[in-house]
PDB file of C-alpha atoms in Angstrom:
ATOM      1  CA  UNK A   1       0.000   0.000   0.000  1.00 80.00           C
ATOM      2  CA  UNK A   2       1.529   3.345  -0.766  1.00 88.00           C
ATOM      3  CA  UNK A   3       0.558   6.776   0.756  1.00 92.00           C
ATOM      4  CA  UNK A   4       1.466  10.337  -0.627  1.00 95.00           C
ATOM      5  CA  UNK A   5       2.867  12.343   3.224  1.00 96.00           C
ATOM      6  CA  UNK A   6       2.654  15.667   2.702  1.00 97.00           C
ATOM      7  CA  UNK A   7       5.887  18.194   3.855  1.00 97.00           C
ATOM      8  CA  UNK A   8       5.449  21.812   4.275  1.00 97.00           C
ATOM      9  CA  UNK A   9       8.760  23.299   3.148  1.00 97.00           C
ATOM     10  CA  UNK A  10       9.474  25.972   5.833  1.00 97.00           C
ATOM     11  CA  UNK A  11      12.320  28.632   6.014  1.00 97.00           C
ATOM     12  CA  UNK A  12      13.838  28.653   9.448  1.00 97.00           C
ATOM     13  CA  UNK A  13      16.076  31.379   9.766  1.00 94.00           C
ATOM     14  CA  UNK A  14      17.297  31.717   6.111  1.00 95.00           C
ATOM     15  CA  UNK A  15      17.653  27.555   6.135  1.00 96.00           C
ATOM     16  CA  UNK A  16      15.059  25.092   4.148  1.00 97.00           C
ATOM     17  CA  UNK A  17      13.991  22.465   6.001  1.00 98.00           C
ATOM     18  CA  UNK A  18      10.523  20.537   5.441  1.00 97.00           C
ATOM     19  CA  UNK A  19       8.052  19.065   7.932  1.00 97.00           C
ATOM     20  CA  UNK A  20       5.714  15.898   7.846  1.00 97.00           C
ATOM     21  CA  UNK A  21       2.157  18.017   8.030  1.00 97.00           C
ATOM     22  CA  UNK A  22       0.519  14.746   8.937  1.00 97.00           C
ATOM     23  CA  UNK A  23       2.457  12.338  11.185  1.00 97.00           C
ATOM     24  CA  UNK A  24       3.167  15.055  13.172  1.00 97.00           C
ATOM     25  CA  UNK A  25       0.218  15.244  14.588  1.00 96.00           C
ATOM     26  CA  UNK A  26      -0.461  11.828  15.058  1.00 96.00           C
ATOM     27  CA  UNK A  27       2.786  10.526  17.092  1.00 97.00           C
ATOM     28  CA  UNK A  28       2.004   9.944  20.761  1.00 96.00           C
ATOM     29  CA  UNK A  29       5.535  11.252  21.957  1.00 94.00           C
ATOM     30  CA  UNK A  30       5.901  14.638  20.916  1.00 94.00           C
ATOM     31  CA  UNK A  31       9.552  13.863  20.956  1.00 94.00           C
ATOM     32  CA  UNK A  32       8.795  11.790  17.991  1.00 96.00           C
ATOM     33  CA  UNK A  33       8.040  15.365  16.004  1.00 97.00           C
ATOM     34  CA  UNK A  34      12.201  16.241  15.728  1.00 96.00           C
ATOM     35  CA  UNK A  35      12.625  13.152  13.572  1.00 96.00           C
ATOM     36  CA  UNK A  36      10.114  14.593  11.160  1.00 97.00           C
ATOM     37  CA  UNK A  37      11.452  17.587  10.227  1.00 97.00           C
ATOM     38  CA  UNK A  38      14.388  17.310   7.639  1.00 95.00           C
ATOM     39  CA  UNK A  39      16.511  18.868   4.948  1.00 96.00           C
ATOM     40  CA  UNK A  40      14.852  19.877   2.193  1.00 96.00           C
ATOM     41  CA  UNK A  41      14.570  17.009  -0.288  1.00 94.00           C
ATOM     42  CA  UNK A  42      14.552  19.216  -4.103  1.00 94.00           C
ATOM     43  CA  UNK A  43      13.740  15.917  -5.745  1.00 93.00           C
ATOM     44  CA  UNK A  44      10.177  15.149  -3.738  1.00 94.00           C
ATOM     45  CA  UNK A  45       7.174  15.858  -5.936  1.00 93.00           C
ATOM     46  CA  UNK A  46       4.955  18.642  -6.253  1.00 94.00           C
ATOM     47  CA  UNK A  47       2.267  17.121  -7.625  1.00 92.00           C
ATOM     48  CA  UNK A  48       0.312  14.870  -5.625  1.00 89.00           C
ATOM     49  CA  UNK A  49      -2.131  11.878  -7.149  1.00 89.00           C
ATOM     50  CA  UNK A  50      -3.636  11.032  -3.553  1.00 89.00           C
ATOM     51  CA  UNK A  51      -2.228  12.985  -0.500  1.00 93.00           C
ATOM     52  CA  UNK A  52      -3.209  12.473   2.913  1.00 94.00           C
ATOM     53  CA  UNK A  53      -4.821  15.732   4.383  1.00 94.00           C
ATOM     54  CA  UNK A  54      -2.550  18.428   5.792  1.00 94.00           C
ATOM     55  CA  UNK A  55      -3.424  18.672   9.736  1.00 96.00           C
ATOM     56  CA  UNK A  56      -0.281  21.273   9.331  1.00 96.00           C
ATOM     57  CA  UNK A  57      -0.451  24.691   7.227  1.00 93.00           C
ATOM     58  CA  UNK A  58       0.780  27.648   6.515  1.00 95.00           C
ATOM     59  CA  UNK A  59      -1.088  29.525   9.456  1.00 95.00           C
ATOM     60  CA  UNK A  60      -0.259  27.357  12.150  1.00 95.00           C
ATOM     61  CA  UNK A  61       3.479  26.095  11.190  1.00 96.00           C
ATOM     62  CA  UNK A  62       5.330  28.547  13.712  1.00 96.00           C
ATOM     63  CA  UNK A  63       3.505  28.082  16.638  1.00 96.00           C
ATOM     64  CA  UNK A  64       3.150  24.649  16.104  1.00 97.00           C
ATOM     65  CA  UNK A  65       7.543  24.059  15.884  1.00 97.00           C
ATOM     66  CA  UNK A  66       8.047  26.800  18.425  1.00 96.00           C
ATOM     67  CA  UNK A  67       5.180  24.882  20.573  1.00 96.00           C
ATOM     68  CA  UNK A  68       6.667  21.238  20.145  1.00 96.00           C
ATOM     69  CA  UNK A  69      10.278  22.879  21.059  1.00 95.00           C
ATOM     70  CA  UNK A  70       9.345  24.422  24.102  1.00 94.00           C
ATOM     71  CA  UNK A  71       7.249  21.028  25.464  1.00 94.00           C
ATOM     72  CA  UNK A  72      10.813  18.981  24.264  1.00 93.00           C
ATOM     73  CA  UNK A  73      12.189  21.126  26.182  1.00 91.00           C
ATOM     74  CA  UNK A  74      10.261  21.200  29.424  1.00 88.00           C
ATOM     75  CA  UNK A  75       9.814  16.963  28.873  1.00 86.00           C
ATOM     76  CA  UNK A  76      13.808  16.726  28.591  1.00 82.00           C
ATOM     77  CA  UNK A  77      14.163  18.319  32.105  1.00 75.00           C
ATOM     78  CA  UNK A  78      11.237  16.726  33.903  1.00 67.00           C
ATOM     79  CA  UNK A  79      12.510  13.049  32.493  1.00 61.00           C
ATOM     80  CA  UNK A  80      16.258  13.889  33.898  1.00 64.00           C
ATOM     81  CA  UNK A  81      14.399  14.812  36.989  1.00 60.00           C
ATOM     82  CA  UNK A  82      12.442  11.907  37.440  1.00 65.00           C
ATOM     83  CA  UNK A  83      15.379   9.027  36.855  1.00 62.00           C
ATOM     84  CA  UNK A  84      17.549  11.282  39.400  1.00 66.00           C
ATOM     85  CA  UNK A  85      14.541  10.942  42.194  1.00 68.00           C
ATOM     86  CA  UNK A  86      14.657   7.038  41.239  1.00 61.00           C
ATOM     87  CA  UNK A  87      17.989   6.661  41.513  1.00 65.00           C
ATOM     88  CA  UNK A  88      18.324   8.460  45.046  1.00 65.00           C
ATOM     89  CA  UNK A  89      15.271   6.494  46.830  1.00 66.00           C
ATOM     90  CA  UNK A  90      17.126   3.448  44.968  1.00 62.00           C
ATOM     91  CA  UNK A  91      20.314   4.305  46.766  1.00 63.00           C
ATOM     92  CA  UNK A  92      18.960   4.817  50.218  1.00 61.00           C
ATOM     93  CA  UNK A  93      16.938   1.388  50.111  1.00 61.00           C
ATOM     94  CA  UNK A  94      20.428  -0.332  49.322  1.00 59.00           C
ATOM     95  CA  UNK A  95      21.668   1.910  52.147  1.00 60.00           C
ATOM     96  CA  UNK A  96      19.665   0.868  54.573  1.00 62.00           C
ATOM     97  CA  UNK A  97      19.248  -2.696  53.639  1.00 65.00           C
ATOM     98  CA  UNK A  98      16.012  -2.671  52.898  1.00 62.00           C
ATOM     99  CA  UNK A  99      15.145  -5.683  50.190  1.00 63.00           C
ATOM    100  CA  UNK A 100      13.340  -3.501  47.592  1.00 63.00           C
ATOM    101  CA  UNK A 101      13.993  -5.858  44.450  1.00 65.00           C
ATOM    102  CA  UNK A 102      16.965  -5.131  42.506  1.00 62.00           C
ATOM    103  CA  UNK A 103      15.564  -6.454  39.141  1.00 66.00           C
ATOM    104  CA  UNK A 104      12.742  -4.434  39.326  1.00 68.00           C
ATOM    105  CA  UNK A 105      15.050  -1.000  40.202  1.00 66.00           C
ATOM    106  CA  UNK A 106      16.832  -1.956  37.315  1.00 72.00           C
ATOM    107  CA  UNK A 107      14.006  -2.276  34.743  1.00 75.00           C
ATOM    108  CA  UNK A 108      12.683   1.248  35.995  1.00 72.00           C
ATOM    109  CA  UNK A 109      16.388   2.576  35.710  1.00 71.00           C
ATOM    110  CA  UNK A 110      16.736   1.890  32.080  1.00 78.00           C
ATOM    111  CA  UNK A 111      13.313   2.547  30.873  1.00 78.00           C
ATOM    112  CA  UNK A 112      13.844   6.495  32.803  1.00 73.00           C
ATOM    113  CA  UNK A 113      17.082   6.351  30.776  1.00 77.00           C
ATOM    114  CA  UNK A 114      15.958   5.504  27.537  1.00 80.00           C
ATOM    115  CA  UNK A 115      13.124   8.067  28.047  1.00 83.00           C
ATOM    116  CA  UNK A 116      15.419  10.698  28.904  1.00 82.00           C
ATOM    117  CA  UNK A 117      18.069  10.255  26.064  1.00 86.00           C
ATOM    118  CA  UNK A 118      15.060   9.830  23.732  1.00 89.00           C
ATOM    119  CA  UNK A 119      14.273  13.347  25.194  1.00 88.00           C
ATOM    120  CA  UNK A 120      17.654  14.752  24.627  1.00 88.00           C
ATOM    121  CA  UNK A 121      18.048  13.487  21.541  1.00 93.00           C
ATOM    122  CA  UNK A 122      15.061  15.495  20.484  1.00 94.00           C
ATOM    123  CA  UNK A 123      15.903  18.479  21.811  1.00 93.00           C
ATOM    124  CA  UNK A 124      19.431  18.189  19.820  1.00 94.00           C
ATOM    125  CA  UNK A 125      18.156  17.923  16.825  1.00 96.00           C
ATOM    126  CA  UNK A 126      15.201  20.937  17.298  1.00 96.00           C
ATOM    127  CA  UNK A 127      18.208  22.839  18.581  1.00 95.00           C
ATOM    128  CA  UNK A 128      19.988  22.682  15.698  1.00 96.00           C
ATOM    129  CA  UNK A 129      16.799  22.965  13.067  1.00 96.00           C
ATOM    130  CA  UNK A 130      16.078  26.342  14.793  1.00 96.00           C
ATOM    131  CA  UNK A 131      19.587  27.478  15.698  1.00 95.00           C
ATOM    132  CA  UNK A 132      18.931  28.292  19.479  1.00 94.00           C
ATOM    133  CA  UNK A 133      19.585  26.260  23.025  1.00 93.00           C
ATOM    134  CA  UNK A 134      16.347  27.516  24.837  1.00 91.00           C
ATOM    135  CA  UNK A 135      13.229  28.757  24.796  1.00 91.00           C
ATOM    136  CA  UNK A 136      13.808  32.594  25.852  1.00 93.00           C
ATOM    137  CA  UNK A 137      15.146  32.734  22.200  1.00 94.00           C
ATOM    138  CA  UNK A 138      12.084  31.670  20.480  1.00 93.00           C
ATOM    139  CA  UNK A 139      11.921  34.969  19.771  1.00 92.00           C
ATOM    140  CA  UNK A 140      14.452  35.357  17.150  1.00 92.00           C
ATOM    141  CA  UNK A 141      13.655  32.717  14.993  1.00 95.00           C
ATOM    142  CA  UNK A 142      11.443  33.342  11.710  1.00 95.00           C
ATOM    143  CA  UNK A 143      10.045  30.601  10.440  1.00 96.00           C
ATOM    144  CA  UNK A 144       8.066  30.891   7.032  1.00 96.00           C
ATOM    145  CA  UNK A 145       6.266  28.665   5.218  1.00 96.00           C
ATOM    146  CA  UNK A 146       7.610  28.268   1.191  1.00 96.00           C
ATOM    147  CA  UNK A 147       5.924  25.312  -0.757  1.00 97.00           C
ATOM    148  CA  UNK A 148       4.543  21.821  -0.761  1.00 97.00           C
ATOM    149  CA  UNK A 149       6.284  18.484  -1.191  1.00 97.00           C
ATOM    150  CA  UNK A 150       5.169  15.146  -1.587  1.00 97.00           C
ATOM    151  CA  UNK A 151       6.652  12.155  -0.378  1.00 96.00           C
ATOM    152  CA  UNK A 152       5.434   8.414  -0.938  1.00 95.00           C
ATOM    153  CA  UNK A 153       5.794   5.288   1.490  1.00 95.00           C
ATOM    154  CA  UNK A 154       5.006   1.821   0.707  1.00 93.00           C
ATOM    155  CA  UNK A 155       4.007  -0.126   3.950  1.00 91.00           C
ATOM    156  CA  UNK A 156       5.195  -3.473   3.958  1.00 90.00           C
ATOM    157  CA  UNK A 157       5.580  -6.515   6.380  1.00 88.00           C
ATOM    158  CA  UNK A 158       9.262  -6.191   7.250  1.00 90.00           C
ATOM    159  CA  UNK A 159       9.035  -2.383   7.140  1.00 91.00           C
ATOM    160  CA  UNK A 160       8.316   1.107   5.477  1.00 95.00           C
ATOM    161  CA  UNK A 161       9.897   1.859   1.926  1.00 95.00           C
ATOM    162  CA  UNK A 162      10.264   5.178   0.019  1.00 93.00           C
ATOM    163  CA  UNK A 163       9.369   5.181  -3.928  1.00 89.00           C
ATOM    164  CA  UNK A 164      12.696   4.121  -4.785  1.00 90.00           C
ATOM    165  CA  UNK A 165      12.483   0.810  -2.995  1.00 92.00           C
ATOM    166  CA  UNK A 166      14.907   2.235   0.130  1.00 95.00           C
ATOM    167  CA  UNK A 167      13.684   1.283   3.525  1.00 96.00           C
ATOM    168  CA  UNK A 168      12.607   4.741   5.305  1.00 96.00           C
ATOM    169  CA  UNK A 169      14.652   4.232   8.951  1.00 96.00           C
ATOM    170  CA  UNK A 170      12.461   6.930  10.301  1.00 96.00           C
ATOM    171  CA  UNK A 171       9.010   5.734   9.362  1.00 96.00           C
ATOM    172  CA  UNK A 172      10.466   2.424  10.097  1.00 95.00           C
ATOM    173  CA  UNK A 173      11.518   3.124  13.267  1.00 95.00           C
ATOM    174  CA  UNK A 174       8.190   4.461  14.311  1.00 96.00           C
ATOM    175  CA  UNK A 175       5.971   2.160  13.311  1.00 94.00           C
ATOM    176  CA  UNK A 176       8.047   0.220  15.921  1.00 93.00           C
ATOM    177  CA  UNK A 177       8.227   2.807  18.538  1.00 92.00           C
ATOM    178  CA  UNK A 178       5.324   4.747  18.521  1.00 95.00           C
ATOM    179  CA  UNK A 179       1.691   3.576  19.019  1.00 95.00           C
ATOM    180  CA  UNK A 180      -0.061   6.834  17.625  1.00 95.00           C
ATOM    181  CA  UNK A 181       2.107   6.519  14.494  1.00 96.00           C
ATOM    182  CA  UNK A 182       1.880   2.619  14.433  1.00 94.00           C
ATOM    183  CA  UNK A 183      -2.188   3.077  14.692  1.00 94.00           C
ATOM    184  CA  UNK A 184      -2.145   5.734  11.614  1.00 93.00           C
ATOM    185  CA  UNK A 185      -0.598   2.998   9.730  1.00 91.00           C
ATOM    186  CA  UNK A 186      -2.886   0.359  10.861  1.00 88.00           C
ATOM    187  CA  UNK A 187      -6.144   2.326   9.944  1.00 89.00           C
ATOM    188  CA  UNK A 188      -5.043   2.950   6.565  1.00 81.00           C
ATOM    189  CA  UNK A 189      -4.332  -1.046   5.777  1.00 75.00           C
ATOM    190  CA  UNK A 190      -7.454  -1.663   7.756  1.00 74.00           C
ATOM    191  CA  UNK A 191      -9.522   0.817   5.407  1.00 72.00           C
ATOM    192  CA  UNK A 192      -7.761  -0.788   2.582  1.00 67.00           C
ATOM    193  CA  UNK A 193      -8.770  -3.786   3.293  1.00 66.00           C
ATOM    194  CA  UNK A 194     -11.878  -2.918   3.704  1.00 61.00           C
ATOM    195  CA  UNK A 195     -11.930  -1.787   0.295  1.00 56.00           C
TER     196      UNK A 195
END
């Protein structure tokens, strides 16, 4: 099955980049947004057969990137936060001898840890896209919408393909990791199917 995304090509700051204007509204992480912004891509269509709607436009473009850097932002903290408070009433448990179950500590320590470098790793890359390290600088970055692009998937079972046959990492990935992404997906086999 193959679906048309469509990007909004966006100047940030004198820089093209383009945005998914539909998957990045349906992730469930809003982390999960940084990976869908990317360099523009000259050779994506312009001209669409079939296009899934554009829950992205013009209007709301800036708010919506300056909106998903500042929650990034805030998330990346409060996840740092929130393995450090683990890791301290871990501590005094083993301190005090109290049997708590190491196994279970464990578990909790590296899922906190994969949340928070997911959360880093987000902010990074919407660092770099808008040139700036916090939020108090939102200020200064102009962010105008140019053009549409088009960009085709094919879903298949071992993963999701661009229309040159290359397996997408990034789509692939989050079908994998992301249930609001991963149930996109699933309603548009279901419906064709259905069909």
């Amino acid at each position: 099955m193959k679906i048309e995304i469509p990007y909004l090509v966006v100047d940030i700051n004198g820089k093209l980049f383009m945005m998914d204007a539909y998957f990045s509204k349906k992730v469930e992480k809003i982390e999960h947004v940084s990976v869908l912004i990317k360099k523009f891509d000259r050779s994506l269509r312009k001209d669409p057969r079939t296009p899934l709607p554009n829950l992205i436009d013009e209007e709301n473009v800036e708010y919506f990137i300056k909106d998903v850097f500042k929650k990034v932002y805030h998330r990346s903290g409060k996840k740092l936060d929130e393995r450090l408070r683990h890791i301290r009433k871990w501590n005094l448990f083993r301190l005090f001898g109290i049997p708590s179950g190491f196994k279970r500590h464990k578990e909790k320590d590296e899922e906190l840890a994969r949340e928070n470098r997911e959360s880093l790793l987000a902010l990074a890359l919407l660092q770099k896209v808008l040139g700036i390290k916090n939020p108090q600088e939102l200020e200064n970055v102009e962010i105008k919408a140019i053009e549409w692009r088009y960009y085709t998937i094919e879903i298949k079972k071992d993963g999701i393909y661009n229309e040159k046959g290359k397996k997408d990492p990034i789509y692939t990935e989050l079908m994998e990791r992301d249930n609001g992404f991963a149930a996109s997906i699933h309603a548009f086999e279901y419906n064709q199917q259905a069909t």
